[in-house]
Amino acid sequence: MDIKNQFESTVTYRLIRLEYLIALTVLLYLFISHIDSVRWLPAILLFLYIDLIGYLPGAIAFRRSEDGIIGKKYFVLYNFMHSFATQSTVIALWVLIYGWEWTLLVIPIHLCGDRGLFGNYLKPFSVSFEPSPHPAFVAMQRRIESAPYTARTSQPVE
């Protein structure tokens, strides 16, 4: 992906997931190394609140929807709660109020787990809330991956 081609190939998508898995491994190592310092009730709540606010309402709405179409507010909630920007702010506020603690690692562990283990990133309005292949993307990907290398230039493809 680049600024002019905002999609991932199968290979680049897997490589990005691998990067998140590496980050997840480092975070888990740090968390386990300091497990004696972890306060479990805040850890569980901080880990779960992201999905309780950001995923669960949309998942329920999606399952209740007859056609799979749900309001954009569910996508916004998901993206807001699963954003590193949002969660970094939560961590910063926690540190300002309560001070640093190893418990806070559950937040990036959650986000890196979602991306690395499950392949879930922020959700655009143009796709299903729950993962499902978009026919236009499938067709584009098939066309791009089957094209000879010379067609992959800056020239427009018709």
mmCIF file of C-alpha atoms in Angstrom:
data_model
loop_
_atom_site.group_PDB
_atom_site.id
_atom_site.type_symbol
_atom_site.label_atom_id
_atom_site.label_comp_id
_atom_site.label_asym_id
_atom_site.label_seq_id
_atom_site.Cartn_x
_atom_site.Cartn_y
_atom_site.Cartn_z
ATOM 1 C CA MET A 1 0.000 0.000 0.000
ATOM 2 C CA ASP A 2 1.057 3.533 -0.595
ATOM 3 C CA ILE A 3 -0.610 6.924 -0.707
ATOM 4 C CA LYS A 4 -1.922 6.315 -4.235
ATOM 5 C CA ASN A 5 -2.864 2.616 -3.819
ATOM 6 C CA GLN A 6 -4.702 2.212 -0.540
ATOM 7 C CA PHE A 7 -5.109 -1.533 -0.400
ATOM 8 C CA GLU A 8 -2.984 -4.489 0.618
ATOM 9 C CA SER A 9 -2.036 -7.552 -1.353
ATOM 10 C CA THR A 10 -2.278 -10.915 0.383
ATOM 11 C CA VAL A 11 1.474 -10.893 1.001
ATOM 12 C CA THR A 12 1.725 -7.337 2.369
ATOM 13 C CA TYR A 13 -1.326 -7.937 4.569
ATOM 14 C CA ARG A 14 0.368 -11.014 6.058
ATOM 15 C CA LEU A 15 3.603 -9.084 6.586
ATOM 16 C CA ILE A 16 1.780 -6.331 8.454
ATOM 17 C CA ARG A 17 0.070 -8.956 10.621
ATOM 18 C CA LEU A 18 3.504 -10.462 11.299
ATOM 19 C CA GLU A 19 4.763 -7.075 12.504
ATOM 20 C CA TYR A 20 1.860 -6.860 14.958
ATOM 21 C CA LEU A 21 2.544 -10.429 16.107
ATOM 22 C CA ILE A 22 6.150 -9.466 16.838
ATOM 23 C CA ALA A 23 4.969 -6.414 18.798
ATOM 24 C CA LEU A 24 2.453 -8.623 20.621
ATOM 25 C CA THR A 25 5.232 -11.053 21.541
ATOM 26 C CA VAL A 26 7.372 -8.239 22.983
ATOM 27 C CA LEU A 27 4.405 -6.837 24.924
ATOM 28 C CA LEU A 28 3.496 -10.262 26.305
ATOM 29 C CA TYR A 29 7.096 -10.841 27.344
ATOM 30 C CA LEU A 30 7.142 -7.517 29.224
ATOM 31 C CA PHE A 31 3.744 -8.218 30.766
ATOM 32 C CA ILE A 32 4.707 -11.702 31.935
ATOM 33 C CA SER A 33 8.078 -10.429 33.183
ATOM 34 C CA HIS A 34 6.221 -8.025 35.461
ATOM 35 C CA ILE A 35 3.237 -10.215 36.270
ATOM 36 C CA ASP A 36 3.766 -9.767 40.001
ATOM 37 C CA SER A 37 3.119 -6.032 39.563
ATOM 38 C CA VAL A 38 -0.110 -6.445 37.570
ATOM 39 C CA ARG A 39 -3.339 -5.404 39.244
ATOM 40 C CA TRP A 40 -5.779 -7.940 37.827
ATOM 41 C CA LEU A 41 -9.124 -6.171 38.147
ATOM 42 C CA PRO A 42 -7.940 -3.051 36.257
ATOM 43 C CA ALA A 43 -6.122 -5.307 33.757
ATOM 44 C CA ILE A 44 -9.261 -7.270 32.958
ATOM 45 C CA LEU A 45 -11.407 -4.137 32.737
ATOM 46 C CA LEU A 46 -8.890 -2.280 30.553
ATOM 47 C CA PHE A 47 -8.599 -5.293 28.253
ATOM 48 C CA LEU A 48 -12.353 -5.808 27.919
ATOM 49 C CA TYR A 49 -13.686 -2.245 27.773
ATOM 50 C CA ILE A 50 -12.319 -1.750 24.255
ATOM 51 C CA ASP A 51 -14.597 -4.470 22.880
ATOM 52 C CA LEU A 52 -17.479 -3.827 25.257
ATOM 53 C CA ILE A 53 -17.776 -0.291 23.886
ATOM 54 C CA GLY A 54 -16.187 -0.635 20.449
ATOM 55 C CA TYR A 55 -17.129 -4.073 19.127
ATOM 56 C CA LEU A 56 -20.052 -5.592 21.008
ATOM 57 C CA PRO A 57 -22.715 -2.982 20.080
ATOM 58 C CA GLY A 58 -21.864 -3.312 16.378
ATOM 59 C CA ALA A 59 -21.710 -7.103 16.537
ATOM 60 C CA ILE A 60 -25.155 -7.235 18.155
ATOM 61 C CA ALA A 61 -26.601 -4.781 15.633
ATOM 62 C CA PHE A 62 -25.041 -6.743 12.760
ATOM 63 C CA ARG A 63 -26.495 -10.038 13.956
ATOM 64 C CA ARG A 64 -29.930 -8.457 14.452
ATOM 65 C CA SER A 65 -29.867 -6.857 11.011
ATOM 66 C CA GLU A 66 -31.668 -8.857 8.325
ATOM 67 C CA ASP A 67 -29.472 -7.512 5.526
ATOM 68 C CA GLY A 68 -26.204 -6.987 7.428
ATOM 69 C CA ILE A 69 -26.418 -3.214 7.053
ATOM 70 C CA ILE A 70 -25.923 -1.289 10.282
ATOM 71 C CA GLY A 71 -25.478 2.362 11.191
ATOM 72 C CA LYS A 72 -22.165 4.138 10.696
ATOM 73 C CA LYS A 73 -22.100 4.918 14.422
ATOM 74 C CA TYR A 74 -21.049 1.303 15.067
ATOM 75 C CA PHE A 75 -18.085 1.644 12.709
ATOM 76 C CA VAL A 76 -17.136 4.937 14.372
ATOM 77 C CA LEU A 77 -17.371 3.347 17.833
ATOM 78 C CA TYR A 78 -15.232 0.412 16.712
ATOM 79 C CA ASN A 79 -12.616 2.612 15.066
ATOM 80 C CA PHE A 80 -12.497 5.063 17.961
ATOM 81 C CA MET A 81 -12.039 2.338 20.571
ATOM 82 C CA HIS A 82 -9.571 0.293 18.491
ATOM 83 C CA SER A 83 -7.393 3.275 17.615
ATOM 84 C CA PHE A 84 -3.866 3.482 18.974
ATOM 85 C CA ALA A 85 -4.407 7.254 19.164
ATOM 86 C CA THR A 86 -7.423 6.862 21.450
ATOM 87 C CA GLN A 87 -5.840 4.177 23.595
ATOM 88 C CA SER A 88 -2.550 6.086 23.875
ATOM 89 C CA THR A 89 -4.578 8.989 25.251
ATOM 90 C CA VAL A 90 -6.246 6.647 27.752
ATOM 91 C CA ILE A 91 -2.830 5.361 28.839
ATOM 92 C CA ALA A 92 -1.428 8.902 29.104
ATOM 93 C CA LEU A 93 -4.369 10.037 31.234
ATOM 94 C CA TRP A 94 -4.046 6.958 33.447
ATOM 95 C CA VAL A 95 -0.342 7.665 33.944
ATOM 96 C CA LEU A 96 -1.038 11.311 34.792
ATOM 97 C CA ILE A 97 -3.715 10.358 37.333
ATOM 98 C CA TYR A 98 -2.445 7.065 38.795
ATOM 99 C CA GLY A 99 1.135 6.767 37.570
ATOM 100 C CA TRP A 100 2.712 4.132 35.351
ATOM 101 C CA GLU A 101 1.932 0.476 35.931
ATOM 102 C CA TRP A 102 2.570 -2.699 33.960
ATOM 103 C CA THR A 103 -1.174 -3.361 33.943
ATOM 104 C CA LEU A 104 -1.455 -0.781 31.144
ATOM 105 C CA LEU A 105 0.230 -3.157 28.711
ATOM 106 C CA VAL A 106 -3.094 -4.972 28.308
ATOM 107 C CA ILE A 107 -4.268 -2.111 26.085
ATOM 108 C CA PRO A 108 -1.613 -2.451 23.349
ATOM 109 C CA ILE A 109 -1.747 -6.241 23.866
ATOM 110 C CA HIS A 110 -5.444 -6.087 22.949
ATOM 111 C CA LEU A 111 -4.847 -3.928 19.861
ATOM 112 C CA CYS A 112 -1.841 -5.916 18.629
ATOM 113 C CA GLY A 113 -3.728 -9.156 19.255
ATOM 114 C CA ASP A 114 -6.677 -7.945 17.193
ATOM 115 C CA ARG A 115 -4.405 -6.995 14.315
ATOM 116 C CA GLY A 116 -1.804 -9.756 14.523
ATOM 117 C CA LEU A 117 -3.877 -12.756 15.596
ATOM 118 C CA PHE A 118 -7.250 -11.946 14.050
ATOM 119 C CA GLY A 119 -6.284 -9.581 11.203
ATOM 120 C CA ASN A 120 -8.792 -6.951 12.328
ATOM 121 C CA TYR A 121 -7.920 -3.338 11.585
ATOM 122 C CA LEU A 122 -10.031 -0.200 11.537
ATOM 123 C CA LYS A 123 -13.311 -0.643 9.666
ATOM 124 C CA PRO A 124 -14.236 1.459 6.620
ATOM 125 C CA PHE A 125 -17.922 2.233 6.054
ATOM 126 C CA SER A 126 -17.771 0.533 2.649
ATOM 127 C CA VAL A 127 -17.362 -3.031 3.942
ATOM 128 C CA SER A 128 -19.407 -5.302 6.162
ATOM 129 C CA PHE A 129 -19.004 -4.776 9.924
ATOM 130 C CA GLU A 130 -18.123 -8.455 10.251
ATOM 131 C CA PRO A 131 -15.423 -9.626 7.838
ATOM 132 C CA SER A 132 -16.832 -10.647 4.477
ATOM 133 C CA PRO A 133 -15.167 -10.359 1.053
ATOM 134 C CA HIS A 134 -16.319 -7.279 -0.845
ATOM 135 C CA PRO A 135 -17.000 -8.358 -4.452
ATOM 136 C CA ALA A 136 -15.356 -5.252 -5.910
ATOM 137 C CA PHE A 137 -12.187 -5.807 -3.881
ATOM 138 C CA VAL A 138 -12.057 -9.505 -4.784
ATOM 139 C CA ALA A 139 -12.358 -8.619 -8.486
ATOM 140 C CA MET A 140 -9.724 -5.867 -8.228
ATOM 141 C CA GLN A 141 -7.314 -8.093 -6.326
ATOM 142 C CA ARG A 142 -7.737 -10.922 -8.835
ATOM 143 C CA ARG A 143 -7.142 -8.494 -11.709
ATOM 144 C CA ILE A 144 -4.051 -6.915 -10.125
ATOM 145 C CA GLU A 145 -2.458 -10.195 -9.029
ATOM 146 C CA SER A 146 -2.982 -11.815 -12.432
ATOM 147 C CA ALA A 147 -1.626 -8.872 -14.451
ATOM 148 C CA PRO A 148 1.890 -9.132 -15.846
ATOM 149 C CA TYR A 149 4.494 -7.107 -13.964
ATOM 150 C CA THR A 150 4.792 -4.574 -16.795
ATOM 151 C CA ALA A 151 1.158 -3.579 -16.218
ATOM 152 C CA ARG A 152 2.053 -2.533 -12.675
ATOM 153 C CA THR A 153 3.420 0.839 -13.620
ATOM 154 C CA SER A 154 2.240 4.373 -13.128
ATOM 155 C CA GLN A 155 0.207 4.086 -16.332
ATOM 156 C CA PRO A 156 -3.578 3.902 -15.816
ATOM 157 C CA VAL A 157 -5.038 0.437 -16.342
ATOM 158 C CA GLU A 158 -8.241 0.228 -18.369
#
